[in-house]
């Protein structure tokens, strides 16, 4: 297949790989992807994954790219907390969790990081629609628990205060019954104690 044919066949794809093209043309030579990258037709994101150079990049496409280039994974941690408006800082890295080993990707369109959790903790995310696509985003309750799980240093009021959590949005968006149900699935007494301390802190700040 020539580039124009590939572009037409896969025009609706956010990321493309050699496997995607081989489904349409079993005789396709994978090295052509490198040639097309040299010509500026494609941008390489990570090993085996590319995007068309004219792809419009926004937050949603970055989330889709993050899901696609390292599977299974879902967006969580700092990026999810920012997505829900719980923290005021802009996040310049697409942070995800995965049941695979931790992994980082630095590409021309952004930074992607993947943090390992146990396979049994790969739950608590939802599919968010974006045009004809969708991406996996942690539910707000799971994003909070994932963040505390990965950051065991968060254990006292001073460290909680540094998070600068938006208390109003926290109580508006977080379903405490769901968060407690998810927390129980971690089977982690230390995490339970730290979340309990955090909840006392955030209730105190709110009052």
mmCIF file with all atom_site columns, C-alpha atoms in Angstrom:
data_model
loop_
_atom_site.group_PDB
_atom_site.id
_atom_site.type_symbol
_atom_site.label_atom_id
_atom_site.label_alt_id
_atom_site.label_comp_id
_atom_site.label_asym_id
_atom_site.label_entity_id
_atom_site.label_seq_id
_atom_site.pdbx_PDB_ins_code
_atom_site.Cartn_x
_atom_site.Cartn_y
_atom_site.Cartn_z
_atom_site.occupancy
_atom_site.B_iso_or_equiv
_atom_site.pdbx_formal_charge
_atom_site.auth_seq_id
_atom_site.auth_comp_id
_atom_site.auth_asym_id
_atom_site.auth_atom_id
_atom_site.pdbx_PDB_model_num
ATOM 1   C CA . UNK A 1 1   ? 0.000   0.000  0.000  1.00 0.00 ? 1   UNK A CA 1
ATOM 2   C CA . UNK A 1 2   ? 1.102   3.526  -0.757 1.00 0.00 ? 2   UNK A CA 1
ATOM 3   C CA . UNK A 1 3   ? 0.927   6.235  1.903  1.00 0.00 ? 3   UNK A CA 1
ATOM 4   C CA . UNK A 1 4   ? -2.165  7.845  0.354  1.00 0.00 ? 4   UNK A CA 1
ATOM 5   C CA . UNK A 1 5   ? -3.964  4.501  0.500  1.00 0.00 ? 5   UNK A CA 1
ATOM 6   C CA . UNK A 1 6   ? -2.969  3.940  4.139  1.00 0.00 ? 6   UNK A CA 1
ATOM 7   C CA . UNK A 1 7   ? -4.051  7.461  5.050  1.00 0.00 ? 7   UNK A CA 1
ATOM 8   C CA . UNK A 1 8   ? -7.436  6.848  3.475  1.00 0.00 ? 8   UNK A CA 1
ATOM 9   C CA . UNK A 1 9   ? -7.943  3.406  5.039  1.00 0.00 ? 9   UNK A CA 1
ATOM 10  C CA . UNK A 1 10  ? -6.874  4.503  8.543  1.00 0.00 ? 10  UNK A CA 1
ATOM 11  C CA . UNK A 1 11  ? -8.022  8.134  8.468  1.00 0.00 ? 11  UNK A CA 1
ATOM 12  C CA . UNK A 1 12  ? -10.187 7.646  11.552 1.00 0.00 ? 12  UNK A CA 1
ATOM 13  C CA . UNK A 1 13  ? -7.394  6.113  13.646 1.00 0.00 ? 13  UNK A CA 1
ATOM 14  C CA . UNK A 1 14  ? -5.741  8.168  16.394 1.00 0.00 ? 14  UNK A CA 1
ATOM 15  C CA . UNK A 1 15  ? -2.678  5.924  16.533 1.00 0.00 ? 15  UNK A CA 1
ATOM 16  C CA . UNK A 1 16  ? -1.528  3.500  13.877 1.00 0.00 ? 16  UNK A CA 1
ATOM 17  C CA . UNK A 1 17  ? 0.834   0.547  13.955 1.00 0.00 ? 17  UNK A CA 1
ATOM 18  C CA . UNK A 1 18  ? 2.265   -1.903 11.494 1.00 0.00 ? 18  UNK A CA 1
ATOM 19  C CA . UNK A 1 19  ? -0.289  -4.447 12.675 1.00 0.00 ? 19  UNK A CA 1
ATOM 20  C CA . UNK A 1 20  ? -3.110  -2.093 11.689 1.00 0.00 ? 20  UNK A CA 1
ATOM 21  C CA . UNK A 1 21  ? -1.756  -1.769 8.151  1.00 0.00 ? 21  UNK A CA 1
ATOM 22  C CA . UNK A 1 22  ? -1.035  -5.480 7.809  1.00 0.00 ? 22  UNK A CA 1
ATOM 23  C CA . UNK A 1 23  ? -4.726  -6.187 8.391  1.00 0.00 ? 23  UNK A CA 1
ATOM 24  C CA . UNK A 1 24  ? -5.405  -4.301 5.146  1.00 0.00 ? 24  UNK A CA 1
ATOM 25  C CA . UNK A 1 25  ? -2.272  -5.371 3.270  1.00 0.00 ? 25  UNK A CA 1
ATOM 26  C CA . UNK A 1 26  ? -0.502  -8.556 4.477  1.00 0.00 ? 26  UNK A CA 1
ATOM 27  C CA . UNK A 1 27  ? 2.412   -7.828 2.119  1.00 0.00 ? 27  UNK A CA 1
ATOM 28  C CA . UNK A 1 28  ? 3.138   -4.386 3.601  1.00 0.00 ? 28  UNK A CA 1
ATOM 29  C CA . UNK A 1 29  ? 6.816   -3.800 4.513  1.00 0.00 ? 29  UNK A CA 1
ATOM 30  C CA . UNK A 1 30  ? 7.008   -2.407 8.048  1.00 0.00 ? 30  UNK A CA 1
ATOM 31  C CA . UNK A 1 31  ? 10.206  -0.447 7.307  1.00 0.00 ? 31  UNK A CA 1
ATOM 32  C CA . UNK A 1 32  ? 8.106   1.893  5.189  1.00 0.00 ? 32  UNK A CA 1
ATOM 33  C CA . UNK A 1 33  ? 6.787   3.400  8.422  1.00 0.00 ? 33  UNK A CA 1
ATOM 34  C CA . UNK A 1 34  ? 10.288  4.704  9.156  1.00 0.00 ? 34  UNK A CA 1
ATOM 35  C CA . UNK A 1 35  ? 10.529  6.075  5.618  1.00 0.00 ? 35  UNK A CA 1
ATOM 36  C CA . UNK A 1 36  ? 7.212   7.894  6.036  1.00 0.00 ? 36  UNK A CA 1
ATOM 37  C CA . UNK A 1 37  ? 8.399   9.253  9.353  1.00 0.00 ? 37  UNK A CA 1
ATOM 38  C CA . UNK A 1 38  ? 11.552  10.628 7.667  1.00 0.00 ? 38  UNK A CA 1
ATOM 39  C CA . UNK A 1 39  ? 9.348   12.293 5.059  1.00 0.00 ? 39  UNK A CA 1
ATOM 40  C CA . UNK A 1 40  ? 7.224   13.920 7.768  1.00 0.00 ? 40  UNK A CA 1
ATOM 41  C CA . UNK A 1 41  ? 4.066   11.977 7.024  1.00 0.00 ? 41  UNK A CA 1
ATOM 42  C CA . UNK A 1 42  ? 4.066   10.279 10.426 1.00 0.00 ? 42  UNK A CA 1
ATOM 43  C CA . UNK A 1 43  ? 5.279   11.031 13.936 1.00 0.00 ? 43  UNK A CA 1
ATOM 44  C CA . UNK A 1 44  ? 6.582   8.195  16.073 1.00 0.00 ? 44  UNK A CA 1
ATOM 45  C CA . UNK A 1 45  ? 5.067   8.091  19.563 1.00 0.00 ? 45  UNK A CA 1
ATOM 46  C CA . UNK A 1 46  ? 6.645   4.942  20.941 1.00 0.00 ? 46  UNK A CA 1
ATOM 47  C CA . UNK A 1 47  ? 7.986   1.657  19.653 1.00 0.00 ? 47  UNK A CA 1
ATOM 48  C CA . UNK A 1 48  ? 5.578   0.438  17.003 1.00 0.00 ? 48  UNK A CA 1
ATOM 49  C CA . UNK A 1 49  ? 3.091   3.300  17.311 1.00 0.00 ? 49  UNK A CA 1
ATOM 50  C CA . UNK A 1 50  ? 2.699   6.367  15.130 1.00 0.00 ? 50  UNK A CA 1
ATOM 51  C CA . UNK A 1 51  ? 0.250   9.180  14.478 1.00 0.00 ? 51  UNK A CA 1
ATOM 52  C CA . UNK A 1 52  ? -0.427  11.027 11.243 1.00 0.00 ? 52  UNK A CA 1
ATOM 53  C CA . UNK A 1 53  ? 1.470   14.314 11.340 1.00 0.00 ? 53  UNK A CA 1
ATOM 54  C CA . UNK A 1 54  ? -1.676  16.346 10.699 1.00 0.00 ? 54  UNK A CA 1
ATOM 55  C CA . UNK A 1 55  ? -3.545  14.877 13.684 1.00 0.00 ? 55  UNK A CA 1
ATOM 56  C CA . UNK A 1 56  ? -5.057  17.639 15.813 1.00 0.00 ? 56  UNK A CA 1
ATOM 57  C CA . UNK A 1 57  ? -3.602  17.209 19.278 1.00 0.00 ? 57  UNK A CA 1
ATOM 58  C CA . UNK A 1 58  ? -5.704  18.080 22.302 1.00 0.00 ? 58  UNK A CA 1
ATOM 59  C CA . UNK A 1 59  ? -6.178  16.641 25.776 1.00 0.00 ? 59  UNK A CA 1
ATOM 60  C CA . UNK A 1 60  ? -8.651  14.020 24.622 1.00 0.00 ? 60  UNK A CA 1
ATOM 61  C CA . UNK A 1 61  ? -6.449  12.738 21.794 1.00 0.00 ? 61  UNK A CA 1
ATOM 62  C CA . UNK A 1 62  ? -3.537  12.515 24.238 1.00 0.00 ? 62  UNK A CA 1
ATOM 63  C CA . UNK A 1 63  ? -5.672  10.375 26.549 1.00 0.00 ? 63  UNK A CA 1
ATOM 64  C CA . UNK A 1 64  ? -6.546  8.071  23.636 1.00 0.00 ? 64  UNK A CA 1
ATOM 65  C CA . UNK A 1 65  ? -2.891  7.855  22.628 1.00 0.00 ? 65  UNK A CA 1
ATOM 66  C CA . UNK A 1 66  ? -1.960  7.020  26.235 1.00 0.00 ? 66  UNK A CA 1
ATOM 67  C CA . UNK A 1 67  ? -4.493  4.179  26.316 1.00 0.00 ? 67  UNK A CA 1
ATOM 68  C CA . UNK A 1 68  ? -3.428  2.829  22.932 1.00 0.00 ? 68  UNK A CA 1
ATOM 69  C CA . UNK A 1 69  ? 0.353   2.745  23.197 1.00 0.00 ? 69  UNK A CA 1
ATOM 70  C CA . UNK A 1 70  ? 0.465   0.803  26.479 1.00 0.00 ? 70  UNK A CA 1
ATOM 71  C CA . UNK A 1 71  ? -2.368  -1.598 27.164 1.00 0.00 ? 71  UNK A CA 1
ATOM 72  C CA . UNK A 1 72  ? -3.933  -2.367 29.580 1.00 0.00 ? 72  UNK A CA 1
ATOM 73  C CA . UNK A 1 73  ? -3.902  1.050  31.183 1.00 0.00 ? 73  UNK A CA 1
ATOM 74  C CA . UNK A 1 74  ? -6.193  3.911  32.107 1.00 0.00 ? 74  UNK A CA 1
ATOM 75  C CA . UNK A 1 75  ? -5.538  7.579  32.828 1.00 0.00 ? 75  UNK A CA 1
ATOM 76  C CA . UNK A 1 76  ? -5.342  8.256  36.572 1.00 0.00 ? 76  UNK A CA 1
ATOM 77  C CA . UNK A 1 77  ? -3.234  9.914  39.295 1.00 0.00 ? 77  UNK A CA 1
ATOM 78  C CA . UNK A 1 78  ? -2.315  13.598 38.796 1.00 0.00 ? 78  UNK A CA 1
ATOM 79  C CA . UNK A 1 79  ? -3.791  13.863 35.312 1.00 0.00 ? 79  UNK A CA 1
ATOM 80  C CA . UNK A 1 80  ? -7.148  12.481 36.422 1.00 0.00 ? 80  UNK A CA 1
ATOM 81  C CA . UNK A 1 81  ? -7.210  14.745 39.486 1.00 0.00 ? 81  UNK A CA 1
ATOM 82  C CA . UNK A 1 82  ? -6.576  17.705 37.178 1.00 0.00 ? 82  UNK A CA 1
ATOM 83  C CA . UNK A 1 83  ? -9.219  16.450 34.716 1.00 0.00 ? 83  UNK A CA 1
ATOM 84  C CA . UNK A 1 84  ? -11.816 16.527 37.520 1.00 0.00 ? 84  UNK A CA 1
ATOM 85  C CA . UNK A 1 85  ? -10.646 19.945 38.708 1.00 0.00 ? 85  UNK A CA 1
ATOM 86  C CA . UNK A 1 86  ? -9.557  18.672 42.130 1.00 0.00 ? 86  UNK A CA 1
ATOM 87  C CA . UNK A 1 87  ? -6.053  20.135 41.905 1.00 0.00 ? 87  UNK A CA 1
ATOM 88  C CA . UNK A 1 88  ? -5.262  23.626 40.558 1.00 0.00 ? 88  UNK A CA 1
ATOM 89  C CA . UNK A 1 89  ? -1.933  22.893 38.893 1.00 0.00 ? 89  UNK A CA 1
ATOM 90  C CA . UNK A 1 90  ? -1.619  22.116 35.205 1.00 0.00 ? 90  UNK A CA 1
ATOM 91  C CA . UNK A 1 91  ? -0.260  18.622 34.633 1.00 0.00 ? 91  UNK A CA 1
ATOM 92  C CA . UNK A 1 92  ? 2.198   18.277 31.777 1.00 0.00 ? 92  UNK A CA 1
ATOM 93  C CA . UNK A 1 93  ? 2.477   14.484 31.785 1.00 0.00 ? 93  UNK A CA 1
ATOM 94  C CA . UNK A 1 94  ? -0.272  12.016 30.950 1.00 0.00 ? 94  UNK A CA 1
ATOM 95  C CA . UNK A 1 95  ? -0.218  9.775  34.018 1.00 0.00 ? 95  UNK A CA 1
ATOM 96  C CA . UNK A 1 96  ? -1.760  6.317  33.869 1.00 0.00 ? 96  UNK A CA 1
ATOM 97  C CA . UNK A 1 97  ? -1.797  3.099  35.853 1.00 0.00 ? 97  UNK A CA 1
ATOM 98  C CA . UNK A 1 98  ? -1.183  -0.332 34.398 1.00 0.00 ? 98  UNK A CA 1
ATOM 99  C CA . UNK A 1 99  ? -0.951  -3.946 35.491 1.00 0.00 ? 99  UNK A CA 1
ATOM 100 C CA . UNK A 1 100 ? 2.241   -4.188 33.437 1.00 0.00 ? 100 UNK A CA 1
ATOM 101 C CA . UNK A 1 101 ? 5.626   -2.890 34.583 1.00 0.00 ? 101 UNK A CA 1
ATOM 102 C CA . UNK A 1 102 ? 6.078   0.853  35.053 1.00 0.00 ? 102 UNK A CA 1
ATOM 103 C CA . UNK A 1 103 ? 6.987   2.619  31.839 1.00 0.00 ? 103 UNK A CA 1
ATOM 104 C CA . UNK A 1 104 ? 7.707   6.120  30.489 1.00 0.00 ? 104 UNK A CA 1
ATOM 105 C CA . UNK A 1 105 ? 7.422   7.547  26.990 1.00 0.00 ? 105 UNK A CA 1
ATOM 106 C CA . UNK A 1 106 ? 8.784   10.906 25.865 1.00 0.00 ? 106 UNK A CA 1
ATOM 107 C CA . UNK A 1 107 ? 7.401   11.789 22.448 1.00 0.00 ? 107 UNK A CA 1
ATOM 108 C CA . UNK A 1 108 ? 7.034   14.791 20.165 1.00 0.00 ? 108 UNK A CA 1
ATOM 109 C CA . UNK A 1 109 ? 3.450   15.287 21.361 1.00 0.00 ? 109 UNK A CA 1
ATOM 110 C CA . UNK A 1 110 ? 3.929   14.804 25.100 1.00 0.00 ? 110 UNK A CA 1
ATOM 111 C CA . UNK A 1 111 ? 5.149   12.744 28.022 1.00 0.00 ? 111 UNK A CA 1
ATOM 112 C CA . UNK A 1 112 ? 3.369   9.581  29.098 1.00 0.00 ? 112 UNK A CA 1
ATOM 113 C CA . UNK A 1 113 ? 4.019   7.689  32.326 1.00 0.00 ? 113 UNK A CA 1
ATOM 114 C CA . UNK A 1 114 ? 2.568   4.375  33.461 1.00 0.00 ? 114 UNK A CA 1
ATOM 115 C CA . UNK A 1 115 ? 2.686   3.229  37.072 1.00 0.00 ? 115 UNK A CA 1
ATOM 116 C CA . UNK A 1 116 ? 2.328   -0.401 38.035 1.00 0.00 ? 116 UNK A CA 1
ATOM 117 C CA . UNK A 1 117 ? -0.522  -1.643 40.207 1.00 0.00 ? 117 UNK A CA 1
ATOM 118 C CA . UNK A 1 118 ? -1.617  -5.190 40.907 1.00 0.00 ? 118 UNK A CA 1
ATOM 119 C CA . UNK A 1 119 ? -3.895  -6.684 38.238 1.00 0.00 ? 119 UNK A CA 1
ATOM 120 C CA . UNK A 1 120 ? -6.731  -7.018 40.744 1.00 0.00 ? 120 UNK A CA 1
ATOM 121 C CA . UNK A 1 121 ? -6.672  -3.217 41.210 1.00 0.00 ? 121 UNK A CA 1
ATOM 122 C CA . UNK A 1 122 ? -7.320  -2.514 37.530 1.00 0.00 ? 122 UNK A CA 1
ATOM 123 C CA . UNK A 1 123 ? -10.877 -1.361 38.103 1.00 0.00 ? 123 UNK A CA 1
ATOM 124 C CA . UNK A 1 124 ? -12.762 1.852  38.816 1.00 0.00 ? 124 UNK A CA 1
ATOM 125 C CA . UNK A 1 125 ? -12.401 3.497  35.411 1.00 0.00 ? 125 UNK A CA 1
ATOM 126 C CA . UNK A 1 126 ? -14.947 4.532  32.817 1.00 0.00 ? 126 UNK A CA 1
ATOM 127 C CA . UNK A 1 127 ? -15.073 4.949  29.061 1.00 0.00 ? 127 UNK A CA 1
ATOM 128 C CA . UNK A 1 128 ? -15.377 8.595  28.042 1.00 0.00 ? 128 UNK A CA 1
ATOM 129 C CA . UNK A 1 129 ? -16.602 9.291  24.508 1.00 0.00 ? 129 UNK A CA 1
ATOM 130 C CA . UNK A 1 130 ? -14.737 11.673 22.230 1.00 0.00 ? 130 UNK A CA 1
ATOM 131 C CA . UNK A 1 131 ? -16.153 11.812 18.722 1.00 0.00 ? 131 UNK A CA 1
ATOM 132 C CA . UNK A 1 132 ? -16.018 8.305  17.301 1.00 0.00 ? 132 UNK A CA 1
ATOM 133 C CA . UNK A 1 133 ? -13.472 7.304  19.918 1.00 0.00 ? 133 UNK A CA 1
ATOM 134 C CA . UNK A 1 134 ? -13.339 6.792  23.658 1.00 0.00 ? 134 UNK A CA 1
ATOM 135 C CA . UNK A 1 135 ? -10.683 6.722  26.346 1.00 0.00 ? 135 UNK A CA 1
ATOM 136 C CA . UNK A 1 136 ? -10.363 5.022  29.710 1.00 0.00 ? 136 UNK A CA 1
ATOM 137 C CA . UNK A 1 137 ? -10.330 7.494  32.595 1.00 0.00 ? 137 UNK A CA 1
ATOM 138 C CA . UNK A 1 138 ? -10.273 6.674  36.304 1.00 0.00 ? 138 UNK A CA 1
ATOM 139 C CA . UNK A 1 139 ? -13.434 7.518  38.153 1.00 0.00 ? 139 UNK A CA 1
ATOM 140 C CA . UNK A 1 140 ? -12.744 10.371 40.553 1.00 0.00 ? 140 UNK A CA 1
ATOM 141 C CA . UNK A 1 141 ? -12.865 8.054  43.582 1.00 0.00 ? 141 UNK A CA 1
ATOM 142 C CA . UNK A 1 142 ? -10.373 5.614  42.058 1.00 0.00 ? 142 UNK A CA 1
ATOM 143 C CA . UNK A 1 143 ? -8.073  8.432  40.925 1.00 0.00 ? 143 UNK A CA 1
ATOM 144 C CA . UNK A 1 144 ? -7.807  9.629  44.534 1.00 0.00 ? 144 UNK A CA 1
ATOM 145 C CA . UNK A 1 145 ? -7.123  6.135  45.850 1.00 0.00 ? 145 UNK A CA 1
ATOM 146 C CA . UNK A 1 146 ? -4.599  5.388  43.098 1.00 0.00 ? 146 UNK A CA 1
ATOM 147 C CA . UNK A 1 147 ? -2.799  8.624  43.932 1.00 0.00 ? 147 UNK A CA 1
ATOM 148 C CA . UNK A 1 148 ? -2.609  7.908  47.663 1.00 0.00 ? 148 UNK A CA 1
ATOM 149 C CA . UNK A 1 149 ? -1.626  4.324  46.940 1.00 0.00 ? 149 UNK A CA 1
ATOM 150 C CA . UNK A 1 150 ? 1.299   5.454  44.774 1.00 0.00 ? 150 UNK A CA 1
ATOM 151 C CA . UNK A 1 151 ? 2.320   8.263  47.151 1.00 0.00 ? 151 UNK A CA 1
ATOM 152 C CA . UNK A 1 152 ? 2.704   6.620  50.542 1.00 0.00 ? 152 UNK A CA 1
ATOM 153 C CA . UNK A 1 153 ? 4.457   9.751  51.860 1.00 0.00 ? 153 UNK A CA 1
ATOM 154 C CA . UNK A 1 154 ? 1.044   11.465 52.075 1.00 0.00 ? 154 UNK A CA 1
ATOM 155 C CA . UNK A 1 155 ? 0.336   10.892 55.735 1.00 0.00 ? 155 UNK A CA 1
ATOM 156 C CA . UNK A 1 156 ? -0.083  14.177 57.621 1.00 0.00 ? 156 UNK A CA 1
ATOM 157 C CA . UNK A 1 157 ? -1.901  17.483 57.459 1.00 0.00 ? 157 UNK A CA 1
ATOM 158 C CA . UNK A 1 158 ? 1.023   19.412 56.006 1.00 0.00 ? 158 UNK A CA 1
ATOM 159 C CA . UNK A 1 159 ? 1.317   17.007 53.089 1.00 0.00 ? 159 UNK A CA 1
ATOM 160 C CA . UNK A 1 160 ? -2.461  16.975 52.575 1.00 0.00 ? 160 UNK A CA 1
ATOM 161 C CA . UNK A 1 161 ? -2.443  20.768 52.471 1.00 0.00 ? 161 UNK A CA 1
ATOM 162 C CA . UNK A 1 162 ? 0.249   20.752 49.768 1.00 0.00 ? 162 UNK A CA 1
ATOM 163 C CA . UNK A 1 163 ? -2.165  18.882 47.494 1.00 0.00 ? 163 UNK A CA 1
ATOM 164 C CA . UNK A 1 164 ? -4.390  21.988 47.434 1.00 0.00 ? 164 UNK A CA 1
ATOM 165 C CA . UNK A 1 165 ? -7.480  19.866 46.851 1.00 0.00 ? 165 UNK A CA 1
ATOM 166 C CA . UNK A 1 166 ? -10.543 21.880 45.874 1.00 0.00 ? 166 UNK A CA 1
ATOM 167 C CA . UNK A 1 167 ? -12.785 21.003 48.822 1.00 0.00 ? 167 UNK A CA 1
ATOM 168 C CA . UNK A 1 168 ? -15.989 22.249 47.202 1.00 0.00 ? 168 UNK A CA 1
ATOM 169 C CA . UNK A 1 169 ? -15.488 20.105 44.097 1.00 0.00 ? 169 UNK A CA 1
ATOM 170 C CA . UNK A 1 170 ? -14.334 17.172 46.211 1.00 0.00 ? 170 UNK A CA 1
ATOM 171 C CA . UNK A 1 171 ? -17.623 16.982 48.105 1.00 0.00 ? 171 UNK A CA 1
ATOM 172 C CA . UNK A 1 172 ? -19.577 17.706 44.944 1.00 0.00 ? 172 UNK A CA 1
ATOM 173 C CA . UNK A 1 173 ? -17.977 14.970 42.839 1.00 0.00 ? 173 UNK A CA 1
ATOM 174 C CA . UNK A 1 174 ? -16.823 12.226 45.216 1.00 0.00 ? 174 UNK A CA 1
ATOM 175 C CA . UNK A 1 175 ? -19.222 9.444  46.160 1.00 0.00 ? 175 UNK A CA 1
ATOM 176 C CA . UNK A 1 176 ? -17.914 8.413  49.575 1.00 0.00 ? 176 UNK A CA 1
ATOM 177 C CA . UNK A 1 177 ? -19.815 5.128  49.597 1.00 0.00 ? 177 UNK A CA 1
ATOM 178 C CA . UNK A 1 178 ? -18.165 4.180  46.309 1.00 0.00 ? 178 UNK A CA 1
ATOM 179 C CA . UNK A 1 179 ? -14.729 5.332  47.478 1.00 0.00 ? 179 UNK A CA 1
ATOM 180 C CA . UNK A 1 180 ? -14.981 3.260  50.652 1.00 0.00 ? 180 UNK A CA 1
ATOM 181 C CA . UNK A 1 181 ? -16.068 0.258  48.604 1.00 0.00 ? 181 UNK A CA 1
ATOM 182 C CA . UNK A 1 182 ? -13.101 0.703  46.276 1.00 0.00 ? 182 UNK A CA 1
ATOM 183 C CA . UNK A 1 183 ? -10.772 1.283  49.237 1.00 0.00 ? 183 UNK A CA 1
ATOM 184 C CA . UNK A 1 184 ? -11.726 -2.078 50.706 1.00 0.00 ? 184 UNK A CA 1
ATOM 185 C CA . UNK A 1 185 ? -10.573 -3.769 47.481 1.00 0.00 ? 185 UNK A CA 1
ATOM 186 C CA . UNK A 1 186 ? -7.013  -2.547 48.076 1.00 0.00 ? 186 UNK A CA 1
ATOM 187 C CA . UNK A 1 187 ? -6.796  -4.632 51.282 1.00 0.00 ? 187 UNK A CA 1
ATOM 188 C CA . UNK A 1 188 ? -4.192  -2.161 52.554 1.00 0.00 ? 188 UNK A CA 1
ATOM 189 C CA . UNK A 1 189 ? -4.451  -1.075 56.196 1.00 0.00 ? 189 UNK A CA 1
ATOM 190 C CA . UNK A 1 190 ? -1.855  1.658  55.792 1.00 0.00 ? 190 UNK A CA 1
ATOM 191 C CA . UNK A 1 191 ? -3.776  3.170  52.895 1.00 0.00 ? 191 UNK A CA 1
ATOM 192 C CA . UNK A 1 192 ? -7.020  2.970  54.888 1.00 0.00 ? 192 UNK A CA 1
ATOM 193 C CA . UNK A 1 193 ? -5.428  4.875  57.782 1.00 0.00 ? 193 UNK A CA 1
ATOM 194 C CA . UNK A 1 194 ? -4.049  7.583  55.511 1.00 0.00 ? 194 UNK A CA 1
ATOM 195 C CA . UNK A 1 195 ? -7.364  8.018  53.711 1.00 0.00 ? 195 UNK A CA 1
ATOM 196 C CA . UNK A 1 196 ? -9.108  8.265  57.095 1.00 0.00 ? 196 UNK A CA 1
ATOM 197 C CA . UNK A 1 197 ? -6.677  11.006 58.152 1.00 0.00 ? 197 UNK A CA 1
ATOM 198 C CA . UNK A 1 198 ? -7.166  12.786 54.853 1.00 0.00 ? 198 UNK A CA 1
ATOM 199 C CA . UNK A 1 199 ? -10.948 12.710 55.191 1.00 0.00 ? 199 UNK A CA 1
ATOM 200 C CA . UNK A 1 200 ? -10.746 14.180 58.702 1.00 0.00 ? 200 UNK A CA 1
ATOM 201 C CA . UNK A 1 201 ? -8.448  16.888 57.333 1.00 0.00 ? 201 UNK A CA 1
ATOM 202 C CA . UNK A 1 202 ? -10.648 17.784 54.376 1.00 0.00 ? 202 UNK A CA 1
ATOM 203 C CA . UNK A 1 203 ? -13.795 17.873 56.527 1.00 0.00 ? 203 UNK A CA 1
ATOM 204 C CA . UNK A 1 204 ? -11.985 20.166 58.962 1.00 0.00 ? 204 UNK A CA 1
ATOM 205 C CA . UNK A 1 205 ? -10.849 22.499 56.158 1.00 0.00 ? 205 UNK A CA 1
ATOM 206 C CA . UNK A 1 206 ? -14.364 22.572 54.732 1.00 0.00 ? 206 UNK A CA 1
ATOM 207 C CA . UNK A 1 207 ? -15.843 23.549 58.064 1.00 0.00 ? 207 UNK A CA 1
#
